[in-house]
Short mmCIF file of C-alpha atoms in Angstrom, two decimals:
data_model
loop_
_atom_site.label_atom_id
_atom_site.label_comp_id
_atom_site.label_asym_id
_atom_site.label_seq_id
_atom_site.Cartn_x
_atom_site.Cartn_y
_atom_site.Cartn_z
CA MET N 1 -13.08 10.64 -16.60
CA LYS N 2 -11.26 13.89 -17.14
CA LEU N 3 -7.59 14.63 -17.97
CA LYS N 4 -5.62 17.83 -17.59
CA LEU N 5 -2.99 18.09 -20.32
CA THR N 6 -0.27 20.67 -19.84
CA PHE N 7 1.83 21.65 -22.83
CA GLU N 8 4.84 23.85 -23.38
CA ALA N 9 6.51 25.56 -26.35
CA GLU N 10 9.75 27.36 -26.87
CA LYS N 11 7.92 30.60 -27.64
CA ASN N 12 4.39 32.06 -27.42
CA VAL N 13 1.65 30.06 -29.11
CA GLU N 14 -0.37 32.05 -31.76
CA LEU N 15 -3.85 30.91 -32.80
CA PRO N 16 -6.90 32.38 -34.44
CA ILE N 17 -9.34 33.79 -31.82
CA HIS N 18 -11.90 31.14 -32.79
CA TYR N 19 -9.70 28.02 -32.42
CA ASN N 20 -12.19 25.34 -31.45
CA TYR N 21 -11.90 23.47 -34.74
CA ILE N 22 -8.12 23.53 -34.49
CA LEU N 23 -8.14 22.06 -31.04
CA GLN N 24 -10.66 19.46 -32.12
CA GLY N 25 -8.47 18.44 -35.03
CA PHE N 26 -5.42 18.28 -32.76
CA ILE N 27 -7.21 15.79 -30.47
CA TYR N 28 -8.51 13.58 -33.29
CA ASN N 29 -5.11 13.62 -35.02
CA ASN N 30 -3.52 12.35 -31.81
CA LEU N 31 -5.87 9.40 -31.38
CA ALA N 32 -5.01 5.94 -32.73
CA LYS N 33 -6.85 5.36 -35.99
CA PRO N 34 -9.48 2.92 -34.66
CA PHE N 35 -10.59 5.39 -31.99
CA ALA N 36 -10.49 8.39 -34.32
CA ASP N 37 -12.47 6.52 -36.96
CA PHE N 38 -15.09 5.43 -34.45
CA LEU N 39 -15.62 8.95 -33.16
CA HIS N 40 -15.67 10.51 -36.63
CA ASN N 41 -17.69 7.93 -38.50
CA GLU N 42 -19.84 6.08 -35.85
CA GLY N 43 -20.17 7.46 -32.39
CA TYR N 44 -23.03 6.44 -30.09
CA ARG N 45 -26.47 6.38 -31.66
CA TYR N 46 -29.79 7.35 -30.13
CA GLY N 47 -32.52 7.23 -32.74
CA ASN N 48 -31.48 9.54 -35.52
CA GLN N 49 -28.99 11.33 -33.30
CA ILE N 50 -25.31 10.50 -32.89
CA PHE N 51 -23.37 11.43 -29.81
CA LYS N 52 -19.57 11.40 -29.55
CA LEU N 53 -19.65 11.44 -25.69
CA ILE N 54 -16.31 13.35 -25.62
CA THR N 55 -15.55 16.99 -24.97
CA PHE N 56 -12.73 19.33 -24.27
CA SER N 57 -12.17 22.73 -22.76
CA LYS N 58 -10.94 26.03 -23.99
CA ILE N 59 -7.21 26.68 -23.60
CA TYR N 60 -6.11 27.93 -20.17
CA GLY N 61 -2.97 30.08 -19.64
CA ARG N 62 -1.81 33.69 -19.84
CA LYS N 63 -3.07 35.15 -23.05
CA LYS N 64 -3.32 38.33 -25.05
CA ILE N 65 -6.13 38.93 -27.56
CA LEU N 66 -5.37 40.87 -30.76
CA LYS N 67 -8.84 41.83 -32.01
CA LYS N 68 -7.76 43.57 -35.19
CA GLU N 69 -5.58 40.63 -36.26
CA LYS N 70 -8.22 38.15 -35.01
CA LYS N 71 -5.53 36.37 -33.10
CA ILE N 72 -4.94 35.11 -29.56
CA ILE N 73 -1.40 34.72 -28.16
CA PHE N 74 -0.87 32.23 -25.32
CA SER N 75 2.18 32.03 -23.09
CA PRO N 76 4.52 29.05 -23.78
CA SER N 77 2.96 27.05 -20.98
CA PHE N 78 -0.77 26.30 -21.18
CA HIS N 79 -3.21 23.49 -20.43
CA ILE N 80 -6.51 22.03 -21.61
CA TYR N 81 -9.01 19.52 -20.18
CA ILE N 82 -10.49 16.64 -22.05
CA SER N 83 -13.09 14.17 -20.91
CA ALA N 84 -14.94 11.20 -22.31
CA ILE N 85 -17.21 8.42 -21.20
CA ASP N 86 -14.84 5.80 -22.64
CA THR N 87 -11.66 5.80 -20.51
CA HIS N 88 -9.82 3.87 -23.26
CA ILE N 89 -10.10 6.86 -25.54
CA LEU N 90 -8.50 9.15 -22.93
CA GLN N 91 -5.80 6.59 -22.14
CA ASN N 92 -5.04 6.36 -25.85
CA ILE N 93 -4.76 10.15 -26.24
CA ALA N 94 -2.36 10.29 -23.26
CA VAL N 95 -0.20 7.49 -24.66
CA GLU N 96 -0.08 8.94 -28.15
CA LEU N 97 0.88 12.41 -26.84
CA ILE N 98 3.54 11.02 -24.54
CA GLN N 99 5.12 9.04 -27.37
CA LYS N 100 5.43 12.05 -29.65
CA GLU N 101 8.27 14.48 -28.98
CA ASN N 102 7.08 17.14 -31.33
CA LEU N 103 3.36 18.07 -31.63
CA ARG N 104 1.89 20.56 -33.96
CA LEU N 105 -1.03 22.81 -32.94
CA HIS N 106 -1.88 24.95 -35.97
CA ARG N 107 1.43 26.60 -36.88
CA ASN N 108 2.99 26.05 -33.44
CA PHE N 109 5.29 23.30 -32.26
CA ILE N 110 4.51 22.11 -28.74
CA SER N 111 5.36 19.22 -26.42
CA LEU N 112 3.39 17.49 -23.65
CA LYS N 113 4.69 18.51 -20.19
CA SER N 114 2.37 16.54 -17.99
CA VAL N 115 -0.91 14.49 -17.78
CA GLU N 116 -3.08 14.62 -14.73
CA THR N 117 -6.19 12.65 -13.94
CA ILE N 118 -8.82 14.89 -12.42
CA LYS N 119 -10.86 13.28 -9.65
CA GLU N 120 -14.37 14.56 -9.28
CA PRO N 121 -16.14 12.61 -6.55
CA VAL N 122 -19.93 13.01 -6.63
CA THR N 123 -21.92 11.77 -3.59
CA SER N 124 -24.79 14.27 -3.57
CA THR N 125 -27.90 14.37 -5.75
CA LYS N 126 -27.58 18.18 -5.88
CA THR N 127 -24.40 19.73 -7.35
CA ILE N 128 -23.37 23.11 -8.74
CA LEU N 129 -21.53 22.83 -12.02
CA LYS N 130 -19.32 25.53 -13.60
CA THR N 131 -18.50 25.73 -17.29
CA ILE N 132 -15.04 24.85 -18.46
CA SER N 133 -16.12 25.56 -21.97
CA PRO N 134 -19.32 27.44 -22.79
CA ILE N 135 -22.64 25.62 -23.12
CA THR N 136 -24.67 25.86 -26.32
CA VAL N 137 -28.36 24.97 -26.54
CA HIS N 138 -30.33 25.11 -29.73
CA GLU N 139 -33.03 23.47 -31.91
CA SER N 140 -33.92 23.62 -35.56
CA LEU N 141 -37.13 25.54 -36.41
CA ASN N 142 -38.17 25.86 -40.07
CA ARG N 143 -34.65 24.93 -41.15
CA LYS N 144 -33.13 27.69 -38.99
CA THR N 145 -31.03 27.24 -35.87
CA MET N 146 -32.66 28.81 -32.84
CA TYR N 147 -30.28 29.38 -29.92
CA TYR N 148 -31.53 29.71 -26.34
CA ASN N 149 -29.99 31.46 -23.31
CA PRO N 150 -29.87 30.75 -19.51
CA TYR N 151 -32.62 33.28 -18.90
CA GLN N 152 -35.11 31.19 -20.85
CA GLU N 153 -36.90 28.09 -19.47
CA LYS N 154 -36.50 26.31 -22.83
CA PHE N 155 -32.70 26.42 -22.27
CA TYR N 156 -32.98 24.14 -19.27
CA LYS N 157 -35.64 21.88 -20.79
CA LEU N 158 -33.42 21.15 -23.79
CA LEU N 159 -30.38 20.68 -21.52
CA GLU N 160 -32.26 18.12 -19.56
CA GLU N 161 -33.52 16.29 -22.64
CA ASN N 162 -30.02 16.17 -24.13
CA LEU N 163 -28.49 14.73 -20.99
CA ARG N 164 -31.34 12.25 -20.65
CA LYS N 165 -30.57 10.91 -24.16
CA LYS N 166 -26.87 10.54 -23.28
CA VAL N 167 -27.85 8.61 -20.19
CA ALA N 168 -30.07 6.37 -22.28
CA VAL N 169 -27.25 5.68 -24.74
CA ILE N 170 -24.82 4.77 -21.85
CA THR N 171 -27.09 2.99 -19.42
CA GLY N 172 -30.35 2.13 -21.29
CA ASN N 173 -32.39 4.22 -18.86
CA LYS N 174 -34.68 6.43 -20.97
CA ASN N 175 -36.47 8.06 -18.03
CA ALA N 176 -33.74 9.49 -15.94
CA GLU N 177 -34.80 12.12 -13.40
CA ILE N 178 -32.86 15.24 -14.19
CA LEU N 179 -33.36 18.88 -13.12
CA ILE N 180 -31.03 21.62 -14.29
CA LYS N 181 -31.57 25.24 -13.23
CA PRO N 182 -29.69 28.55 -12.89
CA VAL N 183 -27.70 29.39 -9.80
CA GLU N 184 -29.21 32.46 -8.06
CA GLY N 185 -27.12 35.63 -8.60
CA THR N 186 -25.07 34.18 -11.50
CA LYS N 187 -24.33 36.55 -14.35
CA TYR N 188 -24.11 34.46 -17.48
CA LYS N 189 -21.59 35.44 -20.16
CA LYS N 190 -22.48 35.11 -23.83
CA ILE N 191 -19.74 33.63 -26.01
CA ILE N 192 -19.92 33.84 -29.82
CA THR N 193 -17.71 31.39 -31.68
CA TYR N 194 -17.13 31.18 -35.42
CA TYR N 195 -16.57 27.54 -36.11
CA LYS N 196 -14.28 27.10 -39.08
CA ASN N 197 -14.63 30.87 -39.57
CA ASN N 198 -18.14 30.84 -41.00
CA PHE N 199 -20.59 28.91 -38.74
CA VAL N 200 -21.74 31.01 -35.82
CA ILE N 201 -22.31 29.23 -32.52
CA GLU N 202 -23.87 31.00 -29.52
CA ALA N 203 -22.88 29.64 -26.10
CA TRP N 204 -22.83 30.64 -22.43
CA ASP N 205 -20.44 30.56 -19.49
CA GLY N 206 -21.64 30.40 -15.89
CA LYS N 207 -22.76 28.18 -13.04
CA PHE N 208 -25.73 25.78 -13.09
CA GLN N 209 -27.31 23.55 -10.48
CA ILE N 210 -28.11 19.90 -11.37
CA GLU N 211 -30.30 17.57 -9.41
CA ALA N 212 -29.96 13.93 -10.44
CA PRO N 213 -28.60 10.66 -9.12
CA PRO N 214 -24.79 10.82 -8.58
CA GLU N 215 -24.12 8.41 -11.47
CA ILE N 216 -25.94 10.75 -13.84
CA ILE N 217 -24.00 13.79 -12.64
CA LYS N 218 -20.77 11.85 -13.33
CA ILE N 219 -22.03 11.22 -16.86
CA ALA N 220 -22.54 14.98 -17.29
CA LEU N 221 -19.00 15.57 -16.07
CA SER N 222 -17.58 13.06 -18.56
CA THR N 223 -19.65 13.85 -21.65
CA GLY N 224 -20.40 17.56 -21.25
CA ILE N 225 -23.88 19.02 -21.27
CA GLY N 226 -25.77 20.72 -24.10
CA ALA N 227 -24.90 20.42 -27.81
CA ARG N 228 -21.66 20.22 -29.81
CA ASN N 229 -19.63 18.77 -27.00
CA SER N 230 -17.09 17.16 -29.40
CA GLN N 231 -16.49 20.60 -30.89
CA GLY N 232 -15.37 21.97 -27.56
CA PHE N 233 -18.67 23.09 -25.91
CA GLY N 234 -20.42 22.15 -22.67
CA MET N 235 -17.54 20.90 -20.57
CA VAL N 236 -18.31 21.30 -16.85
CA ALA N 237 -16.69 20.69 -13.52
CA VAL N 238 -17.89 20.61 -9.94
CA SER N 239 -17.83 24.15 -8.57
CA GLU N 240 -15.59 25.01 -5.59
CA GLU N 241 -18.68 26.75 -4.20
CA CYS N 242 -20.34 23.34 -4.00
CA ASN N 243 -17.46 21.92 -1.95
CA GLU N 244 -17.53 24.96 0.37
CA ARG N 245 -21.19 24.37 1.10
CA ARG N 246 -20.49 20.73 2.10
CA ASN N 247 -17.79 21.69 4.63
#
């Protein structure tokens, strides 16, 4: 399930360029305590790994980037997307935001203008996904983080393994058939994010093709693909290009 949350402010909204952790904190702070505690302290376990099974997008709206000041200025009206496998979490976020007249995002005061449920019907076993927030893929080698890019086969192997684990957590199926590959002609854009100003995360924007049963593609749309979904990475949507091909 995916929600589109539209906000408005009385003036422009000013944030650090690397604002993922601020948006993550905003979401957690506007969850009822039981839900926030579950996501923060427990999550969904697969062996030694813990998945949150929630993700969110970057901020969408008119913006101006001030590189020297390391700031980004958004127009007073902007929106984000948030999705999760547990619809109760999304319903709670919506209720909490609706009930609060004044919301604080970093040093900005904003209010919720509208909530929209995004319908993403999936009937095919082959779908083109586009990133709503960039995808990050990595593994630890000799205590160092090794990032991979969409031009490497390992990138897709790790994407598939990651989604397979999420499917196992949700459905119990540990052998889901999943194939993720690049879309021919796509130019992938590298995004570097400084999480909490000091931890560097390498991620990529673009389009990807997924081949899997529809119910697994729906899981990818709800949980995100790749790593660090709960930090605002790996959110995807069905590409308009895919709909055009069906017509």
